[in-house]
CSV table of C-alpha atoms and ligand atoms in Angstrom, one decimal:
chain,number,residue,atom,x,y,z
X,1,UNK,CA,-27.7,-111.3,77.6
X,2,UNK,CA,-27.0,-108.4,75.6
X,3,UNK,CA,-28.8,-107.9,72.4
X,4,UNK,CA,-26.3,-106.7,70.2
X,5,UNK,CA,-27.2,-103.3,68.3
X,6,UNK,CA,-26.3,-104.0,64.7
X,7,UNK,CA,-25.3,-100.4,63.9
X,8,UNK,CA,-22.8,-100.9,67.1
X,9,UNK,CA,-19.2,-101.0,65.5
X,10,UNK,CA,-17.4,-104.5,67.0
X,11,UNK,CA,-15.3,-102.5,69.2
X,12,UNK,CA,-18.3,-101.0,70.8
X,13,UNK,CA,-20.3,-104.0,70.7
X,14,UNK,CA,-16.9,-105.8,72.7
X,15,UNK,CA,-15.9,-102.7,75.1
X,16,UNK,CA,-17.4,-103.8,78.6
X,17,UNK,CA,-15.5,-102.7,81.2
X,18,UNK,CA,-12.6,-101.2,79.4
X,19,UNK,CA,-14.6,-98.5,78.7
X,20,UNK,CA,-15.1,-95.9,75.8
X,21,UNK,CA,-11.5,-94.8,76.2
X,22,UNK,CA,-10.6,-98.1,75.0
X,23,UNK,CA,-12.7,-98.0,71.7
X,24,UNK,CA,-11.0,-94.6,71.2
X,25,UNK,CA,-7.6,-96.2,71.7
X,26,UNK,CA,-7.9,-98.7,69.4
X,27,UNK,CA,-9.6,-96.6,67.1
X,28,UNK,CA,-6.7,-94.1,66.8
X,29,UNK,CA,-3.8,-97.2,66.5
X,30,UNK,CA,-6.0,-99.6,64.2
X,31,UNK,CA,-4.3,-98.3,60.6
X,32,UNK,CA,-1.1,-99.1,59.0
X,33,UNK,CA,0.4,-95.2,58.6
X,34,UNK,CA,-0.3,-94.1,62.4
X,35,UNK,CA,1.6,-97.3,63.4
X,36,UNK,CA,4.0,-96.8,61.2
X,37,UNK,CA,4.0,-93.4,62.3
X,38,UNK,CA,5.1,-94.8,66.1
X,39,UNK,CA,7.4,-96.5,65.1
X,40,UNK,CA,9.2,-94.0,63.1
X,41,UNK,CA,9.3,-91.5,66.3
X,42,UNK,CA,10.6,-94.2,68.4
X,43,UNK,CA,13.3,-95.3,65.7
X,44,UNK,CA,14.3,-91.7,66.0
X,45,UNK,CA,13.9,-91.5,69.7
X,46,UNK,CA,17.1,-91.3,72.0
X,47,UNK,CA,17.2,-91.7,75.8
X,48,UNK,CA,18.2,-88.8,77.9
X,49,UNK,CA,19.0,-86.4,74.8
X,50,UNK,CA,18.3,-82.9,74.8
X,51,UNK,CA,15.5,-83.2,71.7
X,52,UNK,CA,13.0,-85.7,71.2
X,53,UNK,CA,11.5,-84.6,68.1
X,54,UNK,CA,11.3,-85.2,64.4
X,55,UNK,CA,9.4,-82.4,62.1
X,56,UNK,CA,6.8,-82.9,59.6
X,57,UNK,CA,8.7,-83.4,57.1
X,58,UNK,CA,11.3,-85.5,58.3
X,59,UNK,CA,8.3,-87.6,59.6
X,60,UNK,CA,6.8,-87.8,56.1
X,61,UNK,CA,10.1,-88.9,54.7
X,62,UNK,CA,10.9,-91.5,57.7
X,63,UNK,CA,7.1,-93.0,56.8
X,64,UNK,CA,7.9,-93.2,53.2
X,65,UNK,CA,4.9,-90.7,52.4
X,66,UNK,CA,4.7,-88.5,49.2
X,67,UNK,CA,1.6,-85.8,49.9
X,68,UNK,CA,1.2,-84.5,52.9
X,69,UNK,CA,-2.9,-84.4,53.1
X,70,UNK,CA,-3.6,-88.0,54.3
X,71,UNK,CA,-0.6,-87.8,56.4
X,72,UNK,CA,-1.8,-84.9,58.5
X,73,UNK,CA,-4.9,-86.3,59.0
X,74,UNK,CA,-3.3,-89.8,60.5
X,75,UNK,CA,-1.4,-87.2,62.4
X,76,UNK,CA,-3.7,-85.5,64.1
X,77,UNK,CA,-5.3,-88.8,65.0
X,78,UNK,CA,-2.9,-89.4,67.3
X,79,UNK,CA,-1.6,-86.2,68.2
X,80,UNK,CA,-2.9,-85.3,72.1
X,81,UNK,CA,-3.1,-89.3,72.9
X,82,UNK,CA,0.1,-91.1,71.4
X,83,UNK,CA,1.8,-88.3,69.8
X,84,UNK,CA,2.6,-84.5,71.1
X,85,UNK,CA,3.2,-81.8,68.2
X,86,UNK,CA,5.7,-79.3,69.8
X,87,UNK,CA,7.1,-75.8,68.0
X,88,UNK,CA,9.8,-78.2,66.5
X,89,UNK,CA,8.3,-80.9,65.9
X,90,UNK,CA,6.5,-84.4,66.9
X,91,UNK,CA,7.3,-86.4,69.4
X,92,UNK,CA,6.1,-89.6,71.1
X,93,UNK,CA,3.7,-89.5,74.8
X,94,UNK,CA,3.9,-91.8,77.2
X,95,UNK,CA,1.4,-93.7,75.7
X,96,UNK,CA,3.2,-93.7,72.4
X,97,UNK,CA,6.5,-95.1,73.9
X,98,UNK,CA,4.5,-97.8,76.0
X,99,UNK,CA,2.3,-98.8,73.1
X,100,UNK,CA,6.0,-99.3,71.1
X,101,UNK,CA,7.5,-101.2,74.1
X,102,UNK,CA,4.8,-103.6,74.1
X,103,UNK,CA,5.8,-104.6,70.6
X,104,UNK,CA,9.8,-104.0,71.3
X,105,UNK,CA,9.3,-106.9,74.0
X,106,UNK,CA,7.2,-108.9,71.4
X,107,UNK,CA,4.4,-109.3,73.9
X,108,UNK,CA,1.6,-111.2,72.1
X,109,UNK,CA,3.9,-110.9,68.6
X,110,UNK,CA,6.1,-114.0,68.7
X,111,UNK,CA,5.6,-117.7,69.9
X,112,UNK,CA,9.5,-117.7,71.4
X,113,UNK,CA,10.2,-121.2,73.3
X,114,UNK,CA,13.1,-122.5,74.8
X,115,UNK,CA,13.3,-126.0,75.0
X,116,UNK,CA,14.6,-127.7,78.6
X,117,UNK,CA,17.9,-126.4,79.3
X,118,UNK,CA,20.0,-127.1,82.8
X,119,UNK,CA,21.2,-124.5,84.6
X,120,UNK,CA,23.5,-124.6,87.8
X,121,UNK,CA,21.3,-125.3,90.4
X,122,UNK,CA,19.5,-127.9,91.9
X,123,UNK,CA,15.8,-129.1,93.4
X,124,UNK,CA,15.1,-127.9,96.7
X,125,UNK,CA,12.6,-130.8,96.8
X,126,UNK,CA,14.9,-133.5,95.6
X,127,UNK,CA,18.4,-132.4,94.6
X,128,UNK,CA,17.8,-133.1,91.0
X,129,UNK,CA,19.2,-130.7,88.0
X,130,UNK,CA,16.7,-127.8,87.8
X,131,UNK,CA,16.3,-126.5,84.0
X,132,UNK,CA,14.5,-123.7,82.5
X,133,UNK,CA,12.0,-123.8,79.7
X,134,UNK,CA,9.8,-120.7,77.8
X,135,UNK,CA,6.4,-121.0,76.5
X,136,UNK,CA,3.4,-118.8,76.5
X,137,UNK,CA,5.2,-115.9,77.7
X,138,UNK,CA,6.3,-117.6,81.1
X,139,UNK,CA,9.5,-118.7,82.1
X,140,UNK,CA,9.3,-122.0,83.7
X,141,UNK,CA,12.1,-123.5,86.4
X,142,UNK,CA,11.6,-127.4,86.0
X,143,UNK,CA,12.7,-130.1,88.3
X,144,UNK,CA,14.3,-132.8,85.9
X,145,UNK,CA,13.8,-135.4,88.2
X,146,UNK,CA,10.9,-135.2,90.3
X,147,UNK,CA,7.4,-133.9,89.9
X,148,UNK,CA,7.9,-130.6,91.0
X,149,UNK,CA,5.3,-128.0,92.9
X,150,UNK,CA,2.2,-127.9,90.7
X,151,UNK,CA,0.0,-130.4,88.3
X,152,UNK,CA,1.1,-130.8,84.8
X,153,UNK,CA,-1.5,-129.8,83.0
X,154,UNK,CA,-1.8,-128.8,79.2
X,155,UNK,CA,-0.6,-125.3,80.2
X,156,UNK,CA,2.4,-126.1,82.8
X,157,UNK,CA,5.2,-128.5,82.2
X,158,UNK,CA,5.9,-131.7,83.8
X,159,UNK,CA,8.5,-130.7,86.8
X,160,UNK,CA,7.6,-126.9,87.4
X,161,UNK,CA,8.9,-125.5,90.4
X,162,UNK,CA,8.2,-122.0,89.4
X,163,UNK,CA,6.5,-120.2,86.9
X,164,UNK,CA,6.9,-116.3,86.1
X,165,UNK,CA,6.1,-114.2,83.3
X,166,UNK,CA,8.8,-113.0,81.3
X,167,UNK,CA,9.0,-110.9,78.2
X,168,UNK,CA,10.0,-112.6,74.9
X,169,UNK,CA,12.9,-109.9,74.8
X,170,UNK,CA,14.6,-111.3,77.9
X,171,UNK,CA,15.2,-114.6,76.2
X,172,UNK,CA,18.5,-112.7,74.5
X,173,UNK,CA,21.0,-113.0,77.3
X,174,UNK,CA,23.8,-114.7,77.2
X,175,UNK,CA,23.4,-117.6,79.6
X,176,UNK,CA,20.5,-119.9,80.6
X,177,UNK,CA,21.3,-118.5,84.7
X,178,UNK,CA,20.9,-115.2,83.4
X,179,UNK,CA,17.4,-115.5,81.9
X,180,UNK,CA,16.6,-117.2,85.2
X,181,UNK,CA,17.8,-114.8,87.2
X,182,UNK,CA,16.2,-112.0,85.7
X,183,UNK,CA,12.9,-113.7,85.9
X,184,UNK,CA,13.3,-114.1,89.5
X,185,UNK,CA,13.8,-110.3,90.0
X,186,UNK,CA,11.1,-109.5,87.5
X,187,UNK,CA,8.9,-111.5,89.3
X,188,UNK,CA,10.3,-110.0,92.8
X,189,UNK,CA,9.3,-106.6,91.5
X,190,UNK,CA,5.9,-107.8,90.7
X,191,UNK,CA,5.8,-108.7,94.4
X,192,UNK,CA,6.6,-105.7,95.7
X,193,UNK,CA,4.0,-103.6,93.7
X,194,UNK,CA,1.3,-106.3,94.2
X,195,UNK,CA,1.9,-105.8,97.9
X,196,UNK,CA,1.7,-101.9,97.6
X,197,UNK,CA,-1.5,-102.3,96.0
X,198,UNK,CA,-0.1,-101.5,92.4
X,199,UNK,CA,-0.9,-103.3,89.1
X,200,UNK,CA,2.8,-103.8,87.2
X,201,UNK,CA,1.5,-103.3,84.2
X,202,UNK,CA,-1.3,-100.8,84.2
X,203,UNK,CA,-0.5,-98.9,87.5
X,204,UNK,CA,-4.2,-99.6,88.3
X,205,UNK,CA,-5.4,-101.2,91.8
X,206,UNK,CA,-4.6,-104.5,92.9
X,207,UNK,CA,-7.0,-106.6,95.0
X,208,UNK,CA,-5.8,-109.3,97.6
X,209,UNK,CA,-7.3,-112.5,98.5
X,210,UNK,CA,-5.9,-115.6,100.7
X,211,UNK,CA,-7.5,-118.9,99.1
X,212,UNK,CA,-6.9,-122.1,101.4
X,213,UNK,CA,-7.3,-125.5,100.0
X,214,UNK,CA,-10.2,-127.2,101.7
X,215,UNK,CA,-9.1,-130.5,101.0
X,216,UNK,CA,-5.2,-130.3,101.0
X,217,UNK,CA,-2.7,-133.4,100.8
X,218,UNK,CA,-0.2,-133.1,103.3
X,219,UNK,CA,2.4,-134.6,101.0
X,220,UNK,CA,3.2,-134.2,97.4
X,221,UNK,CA,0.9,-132.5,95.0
X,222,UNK,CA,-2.6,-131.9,96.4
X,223,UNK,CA,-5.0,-133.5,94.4
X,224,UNK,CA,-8.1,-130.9,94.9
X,225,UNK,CA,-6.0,-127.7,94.7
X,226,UNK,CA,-3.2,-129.5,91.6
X,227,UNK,CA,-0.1,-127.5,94.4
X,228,UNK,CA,2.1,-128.3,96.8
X,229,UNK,CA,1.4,-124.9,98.9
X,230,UNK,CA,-2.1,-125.3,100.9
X,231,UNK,CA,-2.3,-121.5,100.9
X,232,UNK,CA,-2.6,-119.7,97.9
X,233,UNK,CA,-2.0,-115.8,97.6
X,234,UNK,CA,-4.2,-114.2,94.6
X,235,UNK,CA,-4.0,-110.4,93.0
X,236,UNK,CA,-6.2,-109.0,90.8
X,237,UNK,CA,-6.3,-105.8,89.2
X,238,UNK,CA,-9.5,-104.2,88.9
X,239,UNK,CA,-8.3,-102.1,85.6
X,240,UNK,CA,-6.7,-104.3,83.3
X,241,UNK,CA,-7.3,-107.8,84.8
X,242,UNK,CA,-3.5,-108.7,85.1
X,243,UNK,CA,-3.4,-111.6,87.6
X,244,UNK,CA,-0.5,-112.2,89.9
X,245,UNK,CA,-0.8,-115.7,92.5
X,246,UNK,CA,1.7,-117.3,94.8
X,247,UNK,CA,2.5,-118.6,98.0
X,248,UNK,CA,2.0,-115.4,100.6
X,249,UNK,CA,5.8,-116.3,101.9
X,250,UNK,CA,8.3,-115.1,99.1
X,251,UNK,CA,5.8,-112.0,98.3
X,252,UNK,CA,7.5,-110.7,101.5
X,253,UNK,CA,10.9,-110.9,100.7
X,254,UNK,CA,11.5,-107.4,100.2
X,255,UNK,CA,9.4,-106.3,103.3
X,256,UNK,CA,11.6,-103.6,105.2
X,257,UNK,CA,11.7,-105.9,108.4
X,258,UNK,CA,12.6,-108.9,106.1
X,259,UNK,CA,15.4,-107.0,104.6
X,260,UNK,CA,16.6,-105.9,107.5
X,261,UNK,CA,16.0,-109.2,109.7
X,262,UNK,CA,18.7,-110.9,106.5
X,263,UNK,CA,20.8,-108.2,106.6
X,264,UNK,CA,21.5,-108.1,110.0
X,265,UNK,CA,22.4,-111.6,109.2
X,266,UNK,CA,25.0,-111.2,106.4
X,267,UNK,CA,22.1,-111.7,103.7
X,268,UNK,CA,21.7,-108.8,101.2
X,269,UNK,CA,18.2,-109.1,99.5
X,270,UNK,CA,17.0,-106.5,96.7
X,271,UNK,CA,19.1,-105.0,93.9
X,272,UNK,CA,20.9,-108.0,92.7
X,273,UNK,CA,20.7,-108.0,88.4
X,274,UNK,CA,22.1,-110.1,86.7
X,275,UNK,CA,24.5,-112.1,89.6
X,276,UNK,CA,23.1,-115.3,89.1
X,277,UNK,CA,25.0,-116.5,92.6
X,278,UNK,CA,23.1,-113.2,94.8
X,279,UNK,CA,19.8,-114.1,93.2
X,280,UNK,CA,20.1,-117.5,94.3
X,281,UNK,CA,20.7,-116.5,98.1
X,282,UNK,CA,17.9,-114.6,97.6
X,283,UNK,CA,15.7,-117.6,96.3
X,284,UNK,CA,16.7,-120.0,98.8
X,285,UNK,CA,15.8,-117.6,101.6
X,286,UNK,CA,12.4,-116.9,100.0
X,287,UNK,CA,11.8,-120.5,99.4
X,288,UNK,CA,12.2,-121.3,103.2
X,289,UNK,CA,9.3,-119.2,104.1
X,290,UNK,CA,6.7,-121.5,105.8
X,291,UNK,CA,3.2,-120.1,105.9
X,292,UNK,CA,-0.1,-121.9,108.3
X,293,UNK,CA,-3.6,-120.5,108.7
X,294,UNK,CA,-3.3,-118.9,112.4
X,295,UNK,CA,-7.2,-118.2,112.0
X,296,UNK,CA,-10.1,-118.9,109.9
X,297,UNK,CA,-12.4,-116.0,110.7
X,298,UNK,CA,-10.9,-113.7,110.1
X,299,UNK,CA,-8.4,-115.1,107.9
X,300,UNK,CA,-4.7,-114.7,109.0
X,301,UNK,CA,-1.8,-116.4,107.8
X,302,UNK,CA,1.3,-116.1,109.4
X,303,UNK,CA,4.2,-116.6,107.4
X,304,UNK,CA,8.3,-117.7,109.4
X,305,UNK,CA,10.8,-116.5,108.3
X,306,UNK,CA,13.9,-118.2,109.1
X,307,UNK,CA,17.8,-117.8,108.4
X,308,UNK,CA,21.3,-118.5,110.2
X,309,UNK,CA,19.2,-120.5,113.0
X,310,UNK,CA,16.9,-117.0,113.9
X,311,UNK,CA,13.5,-116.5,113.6
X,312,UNK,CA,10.7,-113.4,112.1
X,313,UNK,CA,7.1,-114.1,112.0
X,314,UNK,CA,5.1,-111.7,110.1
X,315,UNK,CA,0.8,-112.4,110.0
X,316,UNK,CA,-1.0,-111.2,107.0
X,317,UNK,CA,-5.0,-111.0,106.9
X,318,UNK,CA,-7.4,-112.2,104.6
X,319,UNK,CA,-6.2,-109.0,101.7
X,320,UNK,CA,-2.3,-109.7,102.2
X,321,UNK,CA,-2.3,-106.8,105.0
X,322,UNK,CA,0.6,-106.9,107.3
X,323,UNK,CA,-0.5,-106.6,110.3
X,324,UNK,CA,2.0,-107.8,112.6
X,325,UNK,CA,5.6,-108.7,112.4
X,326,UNK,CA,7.0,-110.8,115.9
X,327,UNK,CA,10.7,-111.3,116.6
N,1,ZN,ZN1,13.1,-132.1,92.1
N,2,ZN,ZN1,-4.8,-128.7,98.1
N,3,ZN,ZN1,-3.6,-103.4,85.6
């Protein structure tokens, strides 16, 4: 138990693993003009233009700022971290356009649902309408009709089939199968860099684990484990704590042999935006990946791959390691 040093601000008192860095971080962002400050920097922020920057003074005026005393000071708060101060001018870092995204996307800033709504495809499990619905910053694909992959529980819907997190801002396109499509290649991405070891949102490391259900119901949704899937894939990042879990199977979807084993086969997999139709080929064929425990000790899963009545068998060890793909 820590005993809390009273003279501790809270955001020392809280910091843990995060680090002093953190505390700084916060620190620097934690008052109205600096924020304002971001955002007015971004607002006059352009992709690809030549010049990036805004001057003192046009900064001042963009903030709504009289005297320049205070302001310099908020300034310099940020300036090395969030901001960089140039011979023209201010300019956002990387951190400063990252900390704006956040809030662009309205991560954490809106309660954005979407009730139910069908799209054009159906249950792989039972045929039924599939629909998508938004809460808590995942997009959920429900089955309409049948009980889908996981236990409903307070946080998942009745019906879910898949869950993947999705930025409020995505919610804007045009067409229910667009929103779903997009979180499928979201989601797809987040594969790929959880398989290369990469956090998606931090760039941090990833750790990889294989949980089996002990107790697993051949049918249905298992009781003791509340899926359908016995074997569970799980990522952690040892930075930030983003999670990422699965099925091993559709994590290796864009694995250079699987890509090639489709398109040898007339299946392109991979860069597919927005085509509702492509990133349904893609789905099916991930959703047909069978995985089984080959061994226990040492774990290794071995996941089959199968399309246009062929065959690719790719075994994974107990950290998601490929270590062997078999024709
Ligand atoms: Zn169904
Ligand atoms: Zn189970
Ligand atoms: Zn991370």
């Amino acid at each position: 138990m820590n005993d809390r040093n009273t003279t501790d601000s809270p955001l020392e008192s809280a910091v843990g693993a995060a680090g002093p860095g953190a505390v700084d971080a916060f620190e620097r962002v934690g008052d109205e003009t600096r924020l304002a400050i971001l955002l007015a920097l971004w607002e006059a922020y352009e992709p690809f233009a030549d010049e990036n920057v805004l001057s003192f003074s046009a900064l001042l005026d963009q903030v709504g700022y009289e005297t320049s005393g205070n302001f310099s000071y908020h300034l310099q708060k940020l300036e090395g971290h969030f901001v960089e101060s140039t011979a023209d001018g201010y300019r956002l870092k990387q951190a400063g356009h990252r900390l704006v995204r956040a809030v662009i996307a309205g991560r954490g800033l809106t309660d954005d649902r979407l009730a139910p709504t069908e799209i054009d495809l159906d249950c792989q499990l039972c045929g039924g309408p599939l629909a998508v619905t938004y809460e808590n910053e995942q997009l959920y694909t429900v089955c309409t009709e049948c009980e889908g992959r996981f236990t409903s529980d307070g946080e998942t819907p009745p019906g879910a089939i898949m869950q993947f997190a999705f930025d409020p801002a995505g919610l804007s396109r045009s067409s229910p199968e667009d929103i779903f499509a997009a979180s499928v290649l979201r989601a797809v991405g987040k594969f790929t860099m959880q398989m290369g070891g990469l956090c998606p949102d931090c760039s941090g490391p990833v750790e990889a684990s294989i949980h089996v259900c002990e107790a697993h119901a051949p049918d249905g949704i298992c009781r003791n484990c509340g899926r359908r899937d016995e074997i569970q894939a799980r990522w952690v990042c040892t930075t930030c704590k983003n999670t990422g879990h699965g099925p091993p199977g559709p994590n290796l979807v864009l694995h250079p042999r699987v890509v090639a084993f489709y398109a040898e086969r007339g299946l392109d997999v991979g860069y597919v935006t927005n085509d509702f139709e492509s990133v349904v080929q893609m789905l099916t064929a991930m959703s047909n990946h069978e995985q089984e425990v080959v061994s226990t000790d040492p774990i290794r899963v071995g996941v089959t791959i199968r399309y246009a009545g062929d065959r690719l068998r790719v075994i994974v060890d107990e950290s998601m390691r490929i270590v062997a793909v078999e024709d």
